[in-house]
PDB file of C-alpha atoms and ligand atoms in Angstrom:
ATOM      1  CA  MET A   1     -81.505  94.199 230.089  1.00 63.00           C
ATOM      2  CA  ALA A   2     -84.354  94.313 232.555  1.00 81.00           C
ATOM      3  CA  GLU A   3     -85.880  90.951 232.380  1.00 93.00           C
ATOM      4  CA  SER A   4     -90.290  90.255 230.829  1.00 95.00           C
ATOM      5  CA  ILE A   5     -92.767  88.447 233.120  1.00 97.00           C
ATOM      6  CA  LEU A   6     -95.850  89.624 231.754  1.00 98.00           C
ATOM      7  CA  LYS A   7     -97.169  89.811 228.198  1.00 98.00           C
ATOM      8  CA  VAL A   8    -100.648  89.552 228.073  1.00 97.00           C
ATOM      9  CA  LYS A   9    -101.298  89.483 223.726  1.00 97.00           C
ATOM     10  CA  GLY A  10    -104.789  90.181 222.047  1.00 97.00           C
ATOM     11  CA  ILE A  11    -107.205  89.557 225.164  1.00 97.00           C
ATOM     12  CA  LYS A  12    -111.092  88.880 225.374  1.00 97.00           C
ATOM     13  CA  LYS A  13    -113.453  88.446 227.985  1.00 98.00           C
ATOM     14  CA  TYR A  14    -116.755  89.399 226.560  1.00 97.00           C
ATOM     15  CA  PHE A  15    -120.500  86.918 229.518  1.00 97.00           C
ATOM     16  CA  SER A  16    -122.292  86.201 226.655  1.00 96.00           C
ATOM     17  CA  THR A  17    -125.491  88.426 228.423  1.00 96.00           C
ATOM     18  CA  PRO A  18    -129.834  88.043 227.659  1.00 96.00           C
ATOM     19  CA  LYS A  19    -128.848  91.219 225.396  1.00 94.00           C
ATOM     20  CA  GLY A  20    -126.310  90.299 224.094  1.00 95.00           C
ATOM     21  CA  MET A  21    -122.644  89.524 224.285  1.00 96.00           C
ATOM     22  CA  LEU A  22    -121.148  92.147 226.393  1.00 97.00           C
ATOM     23  CA  HIS A  23    -117.328  92.514 225.798  1.00 97.00           C
ATOM     24  CA  ALA A  24    -115.599  93.752 229.134  1.00 97.00           C
ATOM     25  CA  VAL A  25    -111.979  93.217 227.509  1.00 97.00           C
ATOM     26  CA  ASP A  26    -111.567  92.790 224.041  1.00 96.00           C
ATOM     27  CA  GLY A  27    -107.981  93.339 222.131  1.00 96.00           C
ATOM     28  CA  VAL A  28    -105.309  94.253 225.206  1.00 98.00           C
ATOM     29  CA  ASP A  29    -102.587  93.598 225.285  1.00 97.00           C
ATOM     30  CA  PHE A  30     -99.595  95.047 227.490  1.00 98.00           C
ATOM     31  CA  GLU A  31     -96.070  93.680 228.896  1.00 97.00           C
ATOM     32  CA  MET A  32     -94.531  93.885 231.685  1.00 98.00           C
ATOM     33  CA  GLU A  33     -90.574  93.740 233.810  1.00 97.00           C
ATOM     34  CA  LYS A  34     -89.628  92.302 236.682  1.00 97.00           C
ATOM     35  CA  GLY A  35     -90.372  95.002 239.915  1.00 97.00           C
ATOM     36  CA  GLU A  36     -92.358  96.553 237.776  1.00 97.00           C
ATOM     37  CA  THR A  37     -95.526  98.700 239.120  1.00 98.00           C
ATOM     38  CA  LEU A  38     -98.252  98.763 236.169  1.00 98.00           C
ATOM     39  CA  GLY A  39    -100.828 101.187 236.723  1.00 98.00           C
ATOM     40  CA  LEU A  40    -104.089  99.989 235.683  1.00 98.00           C
ATOM     41  CA  VAL A  41    -106.864 103.361 235.564  1.00 97.00           C
ATOM     42  CA  GLY A  42    -110.488 103.263 234.157  1.00 95.00           C
ATOM     43  CA  GLU A  43    -114.210 103.692 235.613  1.00 92.00           C
ATOM     44  CA  SER A  44    -115.977 101.471 236.948  1.00 91.00           C
ATOM     45  CA  GLY A  45    -116.953  98.825 234.400  1.00 91.00           C
ATOM     46  CA  CYS A  46    -114.713  99.185 231.765  1.00 94.00           C
ATOM     47  CA  GLY A  47    -112.797  95.850 231.970  1.00 96.00           C
ATOM     48  CA  LYS A  48    -109.880  96.270 234.826  1.00 96.00           C
ATOM     49  CA  SER A  49    -110.735  93.974 236.920  1.00 96.00           C
ATOM     50  CA  THR A  50    -111.654  91.137 233.540  1.00 97.00           C
ATOM     51  CA  ILE A  51    -107.892  92.012 232.902  1.00 97.00           C
ATOM     52  CA  GLY A  52    -106.379  90.899 236.141  1.00 97.00           C
ATOM     53  CA  ARG A  53    -108.717  87.662 237.123  1.00 96.00           C
ATOM     54  CA  VAL A  54    -108.462  87.038 233.702  1.00 96.00           C
ATOM     55  CA  ILE A  55    -104.615  86.701 234.064  1.00 96.00           C
ATOM     56  CA  LEU A  56    -105.031  85.417 236.697  1.00 95.00           C
ATOM     57  CA  ARG A  57    -106.579  82.479 235.216  1.00 93.00           C
ATOM     58  CA  LEU A  58    -109.985  83.451 237.385  1.00 93.00           C
ATOM     59  CA  LEU A  59    -111.718  83.794 234.302  1.00 94.00           C
ATOM     60  CA  GLU A  60    -110.999  82.480 231.397  1.00 93.00           C
ATOM     61  CA  PRO A  61    -110.126  84.350 228.674  1.00 95.00           C
ATOM     62  CA  THR A  62    -112.730  84.430 225.666  1.00 97.00           C
ATOM     63  CA  GLU A  63    -109.536  84.866 223.607  1.00 97.00           C
ATOM     64  CA  GLY A  64    -105.975  85.870 223.598  1.00 97.00           C
ATOM     65  CA  GLU A  65    -102.924  84.735 225.456  1.00 97.00           C
ATOM     66  CA  ILE A  66    -100.499  85.517 228.573  1.00 97.00           C
ATOM     67  CA  TYR A  67     -97.489  84.400 228.800  1.00 97.00           C
ATOM     68  CA  PHE A  68     -96.164  84.302 232.556  1.00 97.00           C
ATOM     69  CA  GLU A  69     -91.558  84.497 232.570  1.00 95.00           C
ATOM     70  CA  ASP A  70     -92.153  83.167 228.739  1.00 93.00           C
ATOM     71  CA  LYS A  71     -94.856  80.491 229.451  1.00 94.00           C
ATOM     72  CA  ASN A  72     -97.807  80.192 228.343  1.00 95.00           C
ATOM     73  CA  ILE A  73    -100.499  79.313 230.692  1.00 95.00           C
ATOM     74  CA  SER A  74    -103.054  80.222 228.642  1.00 90.00           C
ATOM     75  CA  GLN A  75    -104.797  76.787 228.492  1.00 85.00           C
ATOM     76  CA  LEU A  76    -102.636  75.162 232.246  1.00 89.00           C
ATOM     77  CA  ASN A  77    -104.351  72.807 233.525  1.00 88.00           C
ATOM     78  CA  LYS A  78    -105.409  72.869 236.944  1.00 85.00           C
ATOM     79  CA  LYS A  79    -102.446  70.997 237.892  1.00 87.00           C
ATOM     80  CA  GLU A  80    -100.255  73.041 236.355  1.00 90.00           C
ATOM     81  CA  MET A  81    -102.781  76.173 237.725  1.00 88.00           C
ATOM     82  CA  ILE A  82    -102.172  75.187 241.122  1.00 88.00           C
ATOM     83  CA  LYS A  83     -98.048  74.997 240.760  1.00 88.00           C
ATOM     84  CA  LEU A  84     -98.675  78.273 238.965  1.00 92.00           C
ATOM     85  CA  ARG A  85    -100.811  80.088 241.361  1.00 91.00           C
ATOM     86  CA  ARG A  86     -97.309  79.588 244.019  1.00 93.00           C
ATOM     87  CA  ASP A  87     -96.151  83.020 241.978  1.00 96.00           C
ATOM     88  CA  MET A  88     -99.233  84.802 241.354  1.00 96.00           C
ATOM     89  CA  GLN A  89    -101.151  85.687 243.532  1.00 96.00           C
ATOM     90  CA  ILE A  90    -104.128  89.067 243.946  1.00 95.00           C
ATOM     91  CA  ILE A  91    -104.942  91.227 247.110  1.00 94.00           C
ATOM     92  CA  PHE A  92    -108.407  92.410 246.700  1.00 89.00           C
ATOM     93  CA  GLN A  93    -110.417  95.679 247.083  1.00 84.00           C
ATOM     94  CA  ASP A  94    -112.353  95.042 249.838  1.00 76.00           C
ATOM     95  CA  PRO A  95    -110.737  93.779 253.459  1.00 70.00           C
ATOM     96  CA  PHE A  96    -113.874  92.637 255.030  1.00 71.00           C
ATOM     97  CA  SER A  97    -115.652  90.550 252.528  1.00 79.00           C
ATOM     98  CA  SER A  98    -112.133  88.883 251.260  1.00 80.00           C
ATOM     99  CA  LEU A  99    -111.615  87.222 254.731  1.00 88.00           C
ATOM    100  CA  ASN A 100    -113.503  84.706 256.505  1.00 91.00           C
ATOM    101  CA  PRO A 101    -114.973  86.447 259.588  1.00 91.00           C
ATOM    102  CA  ARG A 102    -114.278  82.625 261.300  1.00 94.00           C
ATOM    103  CA  LEU A 103    -110.762  82.531 261.642  1.00 95.00           C
ATOM    104  CA  SER A 104    -108.480  84.467 263.696  1.00 96.00           C
ATOM    105  CA  VAL A 105    -105.679  86.437 262.050  1.00 96.00           C
ATOM    106  CA  SER A 106    -102.647  83.706 262.636  1.00 95.00           C
ATOM    107  CA  GLU A 107    -105.487  80.863 261.180  1.00 95.00           C
ATOM    108  CA  ILE A 108    -106.211  83.416 257.656  1.00 96.00           C
ATOM    109  CA  ILE A 109    -103.347  83.923 256.324  1.00 96.00           C
ATOM    110  CA  ALA A 110    -101.504  79.772 257.545  1.00 95.00           C
ATOM    111  CA  GLU A 111    -104.682  78.517 255.470  1.00 94.00           C
ATOM    112  CA  PRO A 112    -102.037  79.103 251.989  1.00 94.00           C
ATOM    113  CA  LEU A 113     -99.656  76.957 253.670  1.00 94.00           C
ATOM    114  CA  ILE A 114    -101.881  74.829 255.251  1.00 93.00           C
ATOM    115  CA  ILE A 115    -103.646  74.372 251.165  1.00 92.00           C
ATOM    116  CA  HIS A 116     -99.823  74.489 249.063  1.00 91.00           C
ATOM    117  CA  ASN A 117     -98.558  71.003 251.169  1.00 88.00           C
ATOM    118  CA  ILE A 118     -95.918  74.480 252.132  1.00 87.00           C
ATOM    119  CA  VAL A 119     -96.223  74.117 256.030  1.00 84.00           C
ATOM    120  CA  LYS A 120     -98.153  70.941 258.035  1.00 76.00           C
ATOM    121  CA  LYS A 121    -100.895  72.081 260.394  1.00 73.00           C
ATOM    122  CA  LYS A 122    -100.624  72.125 264.026  1.00 74.00           C
ATOM    123  CA  ASN A 123     -96.480  72.583 263.535  1.00 80.00           C
ATOM    124  CA  SER A 124     -94.125  75.177 265.352  1.00 88.00           C
ATOM    125  CA  GLU A 125     -92.757  76.536 262.058  1.00 91.00           C
ATOM    126  CA  LEU A 126     -95.817  77.434 260.752  1.00 94.00           C
ATOM    127  CA  GLU A 127     -96.758  79.406 263.880  1.00 93.00           C
ATOM    128  CA  LYS A 128     -93.422  80.656 263.367  1.00 94.00           C
ATOM    129  CA  GLU A 129     -94.219  81.297 259.121  1.00 95.00           C
ATOM    130  CA  VAL A 130     -96.929  83.285 260.293  1.00 96.00           C
ATOM    131  CA  LEU A 131     -95.378  85.403 263.189  1.00 97.00           C
ATOM    132  CA  ARG A 132     -92.876  85.908 260.094  1.00 97.00           C
ATOM    133  CA  LEU A 133     -95.608  87.725 257.626  1.00 97.00           C
ATOM    134  CA  MET A 134     -97.712  89.688 259.959  1.00 98.00           C
ATOM    135  CA  ASP A 135     -94.496  91.528 261.292  1.00 97.00           C
ATOM    136  CA  LEU A 136     -93.544  91.833 257.638  1.00 97.00           C
ATOM    137  CA  VAL A 137     -96.989  93.808 256.981  1.00 97.00           C
ATOM    138  CA  GLY A 138     -97.098  95.405 260.477  1.00 96.00           C
ATOM    139  CA  LEU A 139     -98.493  93.656 262.341  1.00 97.00           C
ATOM    140  CA  ALA A 140     -98.783  93.138 266.371  1.00 97.00           C
ATOM    141  CA  LYS A 141     -98.199  90.003 266.923  1.00 95.00           C
ATOM    142  CA  ARG A 142    -100.550  90.784 269.834  1.00 97.00           C
ATOM    143  CA  LEU A 143    -103.874  90.547 267.003  1.00 97.00           C
ATOM    144  CA  VAL A 144    -102.565  86.609 266.167  1.00 96.00           C
ATOM    145  CA  ASN A 145    -105.825  85.593 267.806  1.00 96.00           C
ATOM    146  CA  ALA A 146    -108.214  88.339 266.884  1.00 96.00           C
ATOM    147  CA  TYR A 147    -110.758  87.758 264.570  1.00 96.00           C
ATOM    148  CA  PRO A 148    -110.923  90.408 261.351  1.00 93.00           C
ATOM    149  CA  HIS A 149    -114.280  92.094 262.685  1.00 93.00           C
ATOM    150  CA  GLU A 150    -112.020  93.697 266.046  1.00 95.00           C
ATOM    151  CA  LEU A 151    -109.532  95.042 263.934  1.00 94.00           C
ATOM    152  CA  ASP A 152    -109.870  98.508 261.101  1.00 92.00           C
ATOM    153  CA  GLY A 153    -109.788  98.404 257.941  1.00 92.00           C
ATOM    154  CA  GLY A 154    -106.065  99.661 258.119  1.00 94.00           C
ATOM    155  CA  ARG A 155    -105.474  95.845 259.618  1.00 95.00           C
ATOM    156  CA  ARG A 156    -107.581  93.952 257.620  1.00 94.00           C
ATOM    157  CA  GLN A 157    -105.783  95.003 254.095  1.00 94.00           C
ATOM    158  CA  ARG A 158    -102.910  94.088 256.152  1.00 96.00           C
ATOM    159  CA  ILE A 159    -103.953  90.774 257.037  1.00 96.00           C
ATOM    160  CA  GLY A 160    -104.787  90.193 252.874  1.00 95.00           C
ATOM    161  CA  ILE A 161    -101.697  91.792 252.563  1.00 97.00           C
ATOM    162  CA  ALA A 162     -99.768  89.102 254.370  1.00 97.00           C
ATOM    163  CA  ARG A 163    -101.806  86.065 253.077  1.00 95.00           C
ATOM    164  CA  ALA A 164    -101.131  86.912 249.612  1.00 96.00           C
ATOM    165  CA  LEU A 165     -97.455  87.325 250.612  1.00 97.00           C
ATOM    166  CA  ALA A 166     -98.178  83.357 252.190  1.00 96.00           C
ATOM    167  CA  LEU A 167     -96.679  81.736 249.190  1.00 95.00           C
ATOM    168  CA  ARG A 168     -93.719  83.967 248.506  1.00 96.00           C
ATOM    169  CA  PRO A 169     -95.408  84.960 244.625  1.00 97.00           C
ATOM    170  CA  LYS A 170     -93.662  86.643 242.534  1.00 97.00           C
ATOM    171  CA  PHE A 171     -97.016  88.732 240.525  1.00 98.00           C
ATOM    172  CA  ILE A 172     -98.824  90.376 241.959  1.00 98.00           C
ATOM    173  CA  VAL A 173    -102.693  91.904 241.008  1.00 97.00           C
ATOM    174  CA  ALA A 174    -103.759  94.382 243.300  1.00 97.00           C
ATOM    175  CA  ASP A 175    -107.203  95.537 242.518  1.00 95.00           C
ATOM    176  CA  GLU A 176    -108.056  98.501 244.434  1.00 93.00           C
ATOM    177  CA  PRO A 177    -105.983  97.411 247.491  1.00 93.00           C
ATOM    178  CA  VAL A 178    -106.858 101.326 248.877  1.00 93.00           C
ATOM    179  CA  SER A 179    -110.190 101.837 247.531  1.00 90.00           C
ATOM    180  CA  ALA A 180    -112.472 101.132 250.606  1.00 87.00           C
ATOM    181  CA  LEU A 181    -110.462 102.938 253.697  1.00 90.00           C
ATOM    182  CA  ASP A 182    -109.891 106.289 254.302  1.00 90.00           C
ATOM    183  CA  VAL A 183    -107.102 108.207 253.168  1.00 88.00           C
ATOM    184  CA  SER A 184    -104.485 108.851 255.856  1.00 87.00           C
ATOM    185  CA  ILE A 185    -104.477 104.930 256.765  1.00 92.00           C
ATOM    186  CA  GLN A 186    -103.663 104.045 251.787  1.00 94.00           C
ATOM    187  CA  ALA A 187    -100.929 106.267 252.785  1.00 94.00           C
ATOM    188  CA  GLN A 188    -100.023 103.888 255.218  1.00 95.00           C
ATOM    189  CA  ILE A 189    -101.077 100.878 252.546  1.00 95.00           C
ATOM    190  CA  LEU A 190     -98.829 102.207 249.158  1.00 96.00           C
ATOM    191  CA  ASN A 191     -96.070 102.293 251.196  1.00 96.00           C
ATOM    192  CA  LEU A 192     -96.117  99.471 252.649  1.00 97.00           C
ATOM    193  CA  LEU A 193     -96.615  98.487 249.477  1.00 97.00           C
ATOM    194  CA  GLN A 194     -93.571  99.840 247.897  1.00 96.00           C
ATOM    195  CA  ASP A 195     -91.406  98.591 250.769  1.00 97.00           C
ATOM    196  CA  LEU A 196     -92.601  95.281 250.113  1.00 97.00           C
ATOM    197  CA  GLN A 197     -91.580  95.345 246.556  1.00 97.00           C
ATOM    198  CA  GLU A 198     -88.444  97.116 247.062  1.00 96.00           C
ATOM    199  CA  GLU A 199     -87.427  94.066 249.779  1.00 96.00           C
ATOM    200  CA  LEU A 200     -89.113  90.721 248.390  1.00 97.00           C
ATOM    201  CA  GLY A 201     -88.893  92.466 244.192  1.00 96.00           C
ATOM    202  CA  LEU A 202     -92.724  92.272 242.895  1.00 98.00           C
ATOM    203  CA  THR A 203     -94.303  93.329 240.085  1.00 98.00           C
ATOM    204  CA  TYR A 204     -97.916  94.898 241.045  1.00 98.00           C
ATOM    205  CA  LEU A 205    -100.075  95.111 238.695  1.00 98.00           C
ATOM    206  CA  PHE A 206    -102.564  97.808 240.196  1.00 97.00           C
ATOM    207  CA  ILE A 207    -105.601  98.578 239.505  1.00 97.00           C
ATOM    208  CA  THR A 208    -107.786 101.663 240.277  1.00 95.00           C
ATOM    209  CA  HIS A 209    -110.369 103.834 239.266  1.00 93.00           C
ATOM    210  CA  ASP A 210    -108.177 106.158 240.554  1.00 91.00           C
ATOM    211  CA  LEU A 211    -105.409 108.403 238.709  1.00 92.00           C
ATOM    212  CA  SER A 212    -104.133 110.357 241.901  1.00 89.00           C
ATOM    213  CA  VAL A 213    -102.997 107.156 243.647  1.00 90.00           C
ATOM    214  CA  VAL A 214    -100.749 104.930 241.121  1.00 90.00           C
ATOM    215  CA  LYS A 215     -99.630 108.121 240.943  1.00 88.00           C
ATOM    216  CA  HIS A 216     -96.968 108.158 243.211  1.00 84.00           C
ATOM    217  CA  ILE A 217     -96.247 104.247 242.358  1.00 92.00           C
ATOM    218  CA  SER A 218     -96.611 102.860 239.631  1.00 97.00           C
ATOM    219  CA  ASP A 219     -93.698 103.508 236.849  1.00 97.00           C
ATOM    220  CA  ASN A 220     -95.783 102.867 234.275  1.00 98.00           C
ATOM    221  CA  ILE A 221     -99.853 103.155 233.350  1.00 98.00           C
ATOM    222  CA  ALA A 222    -101.941 102.513 231.544  1.00 98.00           C
ATOM    223  CA  VAL A 223    -105.768 103.983 231.418  1.00 98.00           C
ATOM    224  CA  MET A 224    -108.840 102.022 229.630  1.00 98.00           C
ATOM    225  CA  TYR A 225    -112.106 103.021 228.504  1.00 97.00           C
ATOM    226  CA  LEU A 226    -114.890 100.110 228.168  1.00 96.00           C
ATOM    227  CA  GLY A 227    -112.421  97.034 227.479  1.00 97.00           C
ATOM    228  CA  LYS A 228    -109.871  98.983 225.228  1.00 97.00           C
ATOM    229  CA  LEU A 229    -106.791 100.126 226.227  1.00 98.00           C
ATOM    230  CA  VAL A 230    -106.660 103.832 225.280  1.00 98.00           C
ATOM    231  CA  GLU A 231    -103.232 105.458 226.559  1.00 98.00           C
ATOM    232  CA  LYS A 232    -100.338 103.549 227.151  1.00 98.00           C
ATOM    233  CA  ALA A 233     -96.613 105.597 229.552  1.00 98.00           C
ATOM    234  CA  PRO A 234     -94.525 105.852 232.411  1.00 97.00           C
ATOM    235  CA  ALA A 235     -96.213 107.478 234.916  1.00 97.00           C
ATOM    236  CA  ASP A 236     -94.466 110.666 234.625  1.00 95.00           C
ATOM    237  CA  GLU A 237     -94.811 110.847 230.918  1.00 96.00           C
ATOM    238  CA  LEU A 238     -99.043 110.820 231.808  1.00 96.00           C
ATOM    239  CA  PHE A 239     -99.002 113.060 234.435  1.00 95.00           C
ATOM    240  CA  ARG A 240     -97.434 115.700 232.044  1.00 95.00           C
ATOM    241  CA  ASN A 241     -98.455 115.329 228.634  1.00 95.00           C
ATOM    242  CA  SER A 242    -101.940 113.626 227.810  1.00 96.00           C
ATOM    243  CA  LEU A 243    -102.721 112.743 224.659  1.00 96.00           C
ATOM    244  CA  HIS A 244    -106.278 111.050 224.417  1.00 97.00           C
ATOM    245  CA  PRO A 245    -109.615 112.417 225.790  1.00 96.00           C
ATOM    246  CA  TYR A 246    -110.292 110.660 227.932  1.00 96.00           C
ATOM    247  CA  THR A 247    -107.178 110.413 229.844  1.00 97.00           C
ATOM    248  CA  GLN A 248    -107.062 114.548 229.354  1.00 96.00           C
ATOM    249  CA  ALA A 249    -110.919 114.157 232.207  1.00 94.00           C
ATOM    250  CA  LEU A 250    -109.288 112.025 234.045  1.00 94.00           C
ATOM    251  CA  LEU A 251    -106.730 113.894 235.120  1.00 93.00           C
ATOM    252  CA  SER A 252    -108.879 117.309 235.566  1.00 91.00           C
ATOM    253  CA  ALA A 253    -110.260 115.650 237.557  1.00 85.00           C
ATOM    254  CA  ILE A 254    -107.551 115.215 240.457  1.00 84.00           C
ATOM    255  CA  PRO A 255    -108.137 117.806 242.917  1.00 75.00           C
ATOM    256  CA  VAL A 256    -104.848 120.108 242.219  1.00 71.00           C
ATOM    257  CA  PRO A 257    -103.275 121.754 245.923  1.00 66.00           C
ATOM    258  CA  SER A 258    -101.662 124.953 244.863  1.00 60.00           C
ATOM    259  CA  ILE A 259    -104.736 128.434 244.541  1.00 54.00           C
ATOM    260  CA  LYS A 260    -102.366 128.963 241.781  1.00 56.00           C
ATOM    261  CA  SER A 261    -101.964 125.858 239.790  1.00 58.00           C
ATOM    262  CA  LYS A 262    -106.196 125.603 238.997  1.00 61.00           C
ATOM    263  CA  ARG A 263    -106.699 123.140 236.478  1.00 69.00           C
ATOM    264  CA  GLU A 264    -110.195 124.019 234.283  1.00 80.00           C
ATOM    265  CA  ARG A 265    -111.937 120.558 235.012  1.00 84.00           C
ATOM    266  CA  ILE A 266    -113.267 118.651 231.566  1.00 84.00           C
ATOM    267  CA  ILE A 267    -116.600 117.269 232.332  1.00 81.00           C
ATOM    268  CA  LEU A 268    -117.695 114.749 230.381  1.00 83.00           C
ATOM    269  CA  LYS A 269    -121.057 114.446 228.735  1.00 83.00           C
ATOM    270  CA  GLY A 270    -122.987 112.237 225.620  1.00 80.00           C
ATOM    271  CA  GLU A 271    -123.581 108.878 226.995  1.00 82.00           C
ATOM    272  CA  ILE A 272    -122.072 106.166 227.546  1.00 86.00           C
ATOM    273  CA  THR A 273    -120.677 103.237 224.560  1.00 87.00           C
ATOM    274  CA  SER A 274    -123.283 100.318 225.317  1.00 91.00           C
ATOM    275  CA  PRO A 275    -120.794  97.143 225.541  1.00 92.00           C
ATOM    276  CA  ILE A 276    -123.498  94.993 224.688  1.00 94.00           C
ATOM    277  CA  ASP A 277    -121.973  94.419 220.514  1.00 93.00           C
ATOM    278  CA  PRO A 278    -120.334  97.766 220.325  1.00 92.00           C
ATOM    279  CA  LYS A 279    -120.622  99.148 216.840  1.00 90.00           C
ATOM    280  CA  PRO A 280    -117.666  99.107 214.856  1.00 92.00           C
ATOM    281  CA  GLY A 281    -115.131 103.665 216.099  1.00 96.00           C
ATOM    282  CA  CYS A 282    -113.579 104.608 219.566  1.00 97.00           C
ATOM    283  CA  ARG A 283    -115.826 103.327 222.337  1.00 96.00           C
ATOM    284  CA  PHE A 284    -115.593 107.086 224.030  1.00 96.00           C
ATOM    285  CA  ALA A 285    -116.664 108.699 220.973  1.00 96.00           C
ATOM    286  CA  ALA A 286    -120.246 109.646 221.722  1.00 94.00           C
ATOM    287  CA  ARG A 287    -118.570 111.340 225.442  1.00 95.00           C
ATOM    288  CA  CYS A 288    -115.621 113.288 223.493  1.00 95.00           C
ATOM    289  CA  ASN A 289    -115.466 116.573 222.913  1.00 93.00           C
ATOM    290  CA  TYR A 290    -112.935 116.233 219.254  1.00 95.00           C
ATOM    291  CA  ALA A 291    -114.978 113.138 218.477  1.00 95.00           C
ATOM    292  CA  MET A 292    -114.410 113.667 213.764  1.00 96.00           C
ATOM    293  CA  ASP A 293    -116.260 111.046 211.658  1.00 96.00           C
ATOM    294  CA  ARG A 294    -113.993 108.709 211.098  1.00 96.00           C
ATOM    295  CA  CYS A 295    -114.052 107.639 215.341  1.00 97.00           C
ATOM    296  CA  PHE A 296    -117.426 106.385 215.147  1.00 96.00           C
ATOM    297  CA  LYS A 297    -117.676 103.843 211.641  1.00 96.00           C
ATOM    298  CA  GLU A 298    -113.301 103.541 211.885  1.00 96.00           C
ATOM    299  CA  ASP A 299    -111.263 101.462 215.239  1.00 96.00           C
ATOM    300  CA  PRO A 300    -108.615 103.939 217.066  1.00 97.00           C
ATOM    301  CA  GLU A 301    -105.364 101.416 216.957  1.00 96.00           C
ATOM    302  CA  LEU A 302    -102.682 102.089 220.096  1.00 96.00           C
ATOM    303  CA  THR A 303     -99.979 103.309 218.722  1.00 95.00           C
ATOM    304  CA  GLU A 304     -96.564 104.424 220.296  1.00 95.00           C
ATOM    305  CA  VAL A 305     -95.858 108.083 219.421  1.00 94.00           C
ATOM    306  CA  GLY A 306     -92.345 107.896 220.835  1.00 92.00           C
ATOM    307  CA  ASN A 307     -90.517 107.962 224.666  1.00 89.00           C
ATOM    308  CA  ASN A 308     -92.965 104.446 225.298  1.00 95.00           C
ATOM    309  CA  HIS A 309     -95.797 106.340 224.807  1.00 97.00           C
ATOM    310  CA  LEU A 310     -99.075 105.049 223.191  1.00 97.00           C
ATOM    311  CA  VAL A 311    -101.668 106.199 222.276  1.00 98.00           C
ATOM    312  CA  ALA A 312    -105.438 104.664 220.760  1.00 98.00           C
ATOM    313  CA  CYS A 313    -106.789 108.172 219.148  1.00 98.00           C
ATOM    314  CA  PHE A 314    -106.753 109.508 216.016  1.00 97.00           C
ATOM    315  CA  LEU A 315    -106.771 113.498 217.276  1.00 95.00           C
ATOM    316  CA  VAL A 316    -103.626 112.352 217.473  1.00 91.00           C
ATOM    317  CA  GLU A 317    -102.848 109.901 214.737  1.00 86.00           C
ATOM    318  CA  GLU A 318    -103.951 112.892 212.652  1.00 84.00           C
ATOM    319  CA  LYS A 319    -101.546 115.699 214.175  1.00 83.00           C
ATOM    320  CA  ALA A 320     -98.256 113.558 213.820  1.00 79.00           C
ATOM    321  CA  ASN A 321     -98.477 113.359 210.195  1.00 78.00           C
ATOM    322  CA  ASN A 322     -99.655 116.988 209.566  1.00 75.00           C
TER     323      ASN A 322
HETATM  324 FE1  SF4 B 401    -112.677 111.296 220.501  1.00 61.39          FE
HETATM  325 FE2  SF4 B 401    -112.197 110.026 217.954  1.00 61.39          FE
HETATM  326 FE3  SF4 B 401    -109.474 110.564 219.432  1.00 61.39          FE
HETATM  327 FE4  SF4 B 401    -111.899 109.022 220.035  1.00 61.39          FE
HETATM  328  S1  SF4 B 401    -110.417 108.391 218.345  1.00 61.39           S
HETATM  329  S2  SF4 B 401    -110.567 109.445 221.540  1.00 61.39           S
HETATM  330  S3  SF4 B 401    -113.385 109.736 219.447  1.00 61.39           S
HETATM  331  S4  SF4 B 401    -110.801 112.038 219.184  1.00 61.39           S
END
């Protein structure tokens, strides 16, 4: 049986604003197995990056619990968190702004090894480890003294990946890791992430606004809308049989390669509900073509409908009951 690595239970993250309480994440539950890639998809501002940061405790949850390898990490102190940081790492979207421009490639990759006292500064072992990491992510040895501004986006993201791997983590939050890259480079970085996963047994929470990016690399996909998960399923199942009207709209926006298999684009109309002190009701109701009275009064629960497929929608619930 596959081993569980992460459990997220009832996570909420609210931010206080002059207009009221912003519900960035509003009661999210999911579980991940070792070696799995979970694609977390949604529009910008839906709370997906906030979840990633809450899991890594870069942000404190307002409510809820996070279990990593069966240990509750929601209440760990600073010292315990430093230890855990070795196991849980992040790859950022924009490699340029996440890398210190004043440090060379070798200094950037060596930094976590020195901070965590894994290798002593100015030691031949450190140099050897930096070169090993560069080789692992496909960075040529000759770039060891280069600076981030001298490199293209793909190479900069490879530095970010090498840095994330330096502490030999088990779990990585990849937050839009290819969004800032050209399409041809995106494929190279996605392939690299997959190869590394196989070689090192990594588990990825892969956050993206683009469903097509996670199609081939995810085992499971979770779709998020305004702070809530609205659908979660194995990747193939989600692409073959999406049930939530929001997922269907996201899928319809993916260009299809063949003229024969034309897909009609679902254009979402209506205003996006404010995440500040939201009223009860489905968060998607104002934009949903199928909204019923009930949708504006009650919150649909994420419910399993078979094949490990979960969906939060009254329409699906009513169809199943008829
Ligand atoms: Fe649309 Fe209602 Fe389903 Fe929400 S619960 S997605 S409003 S049909």
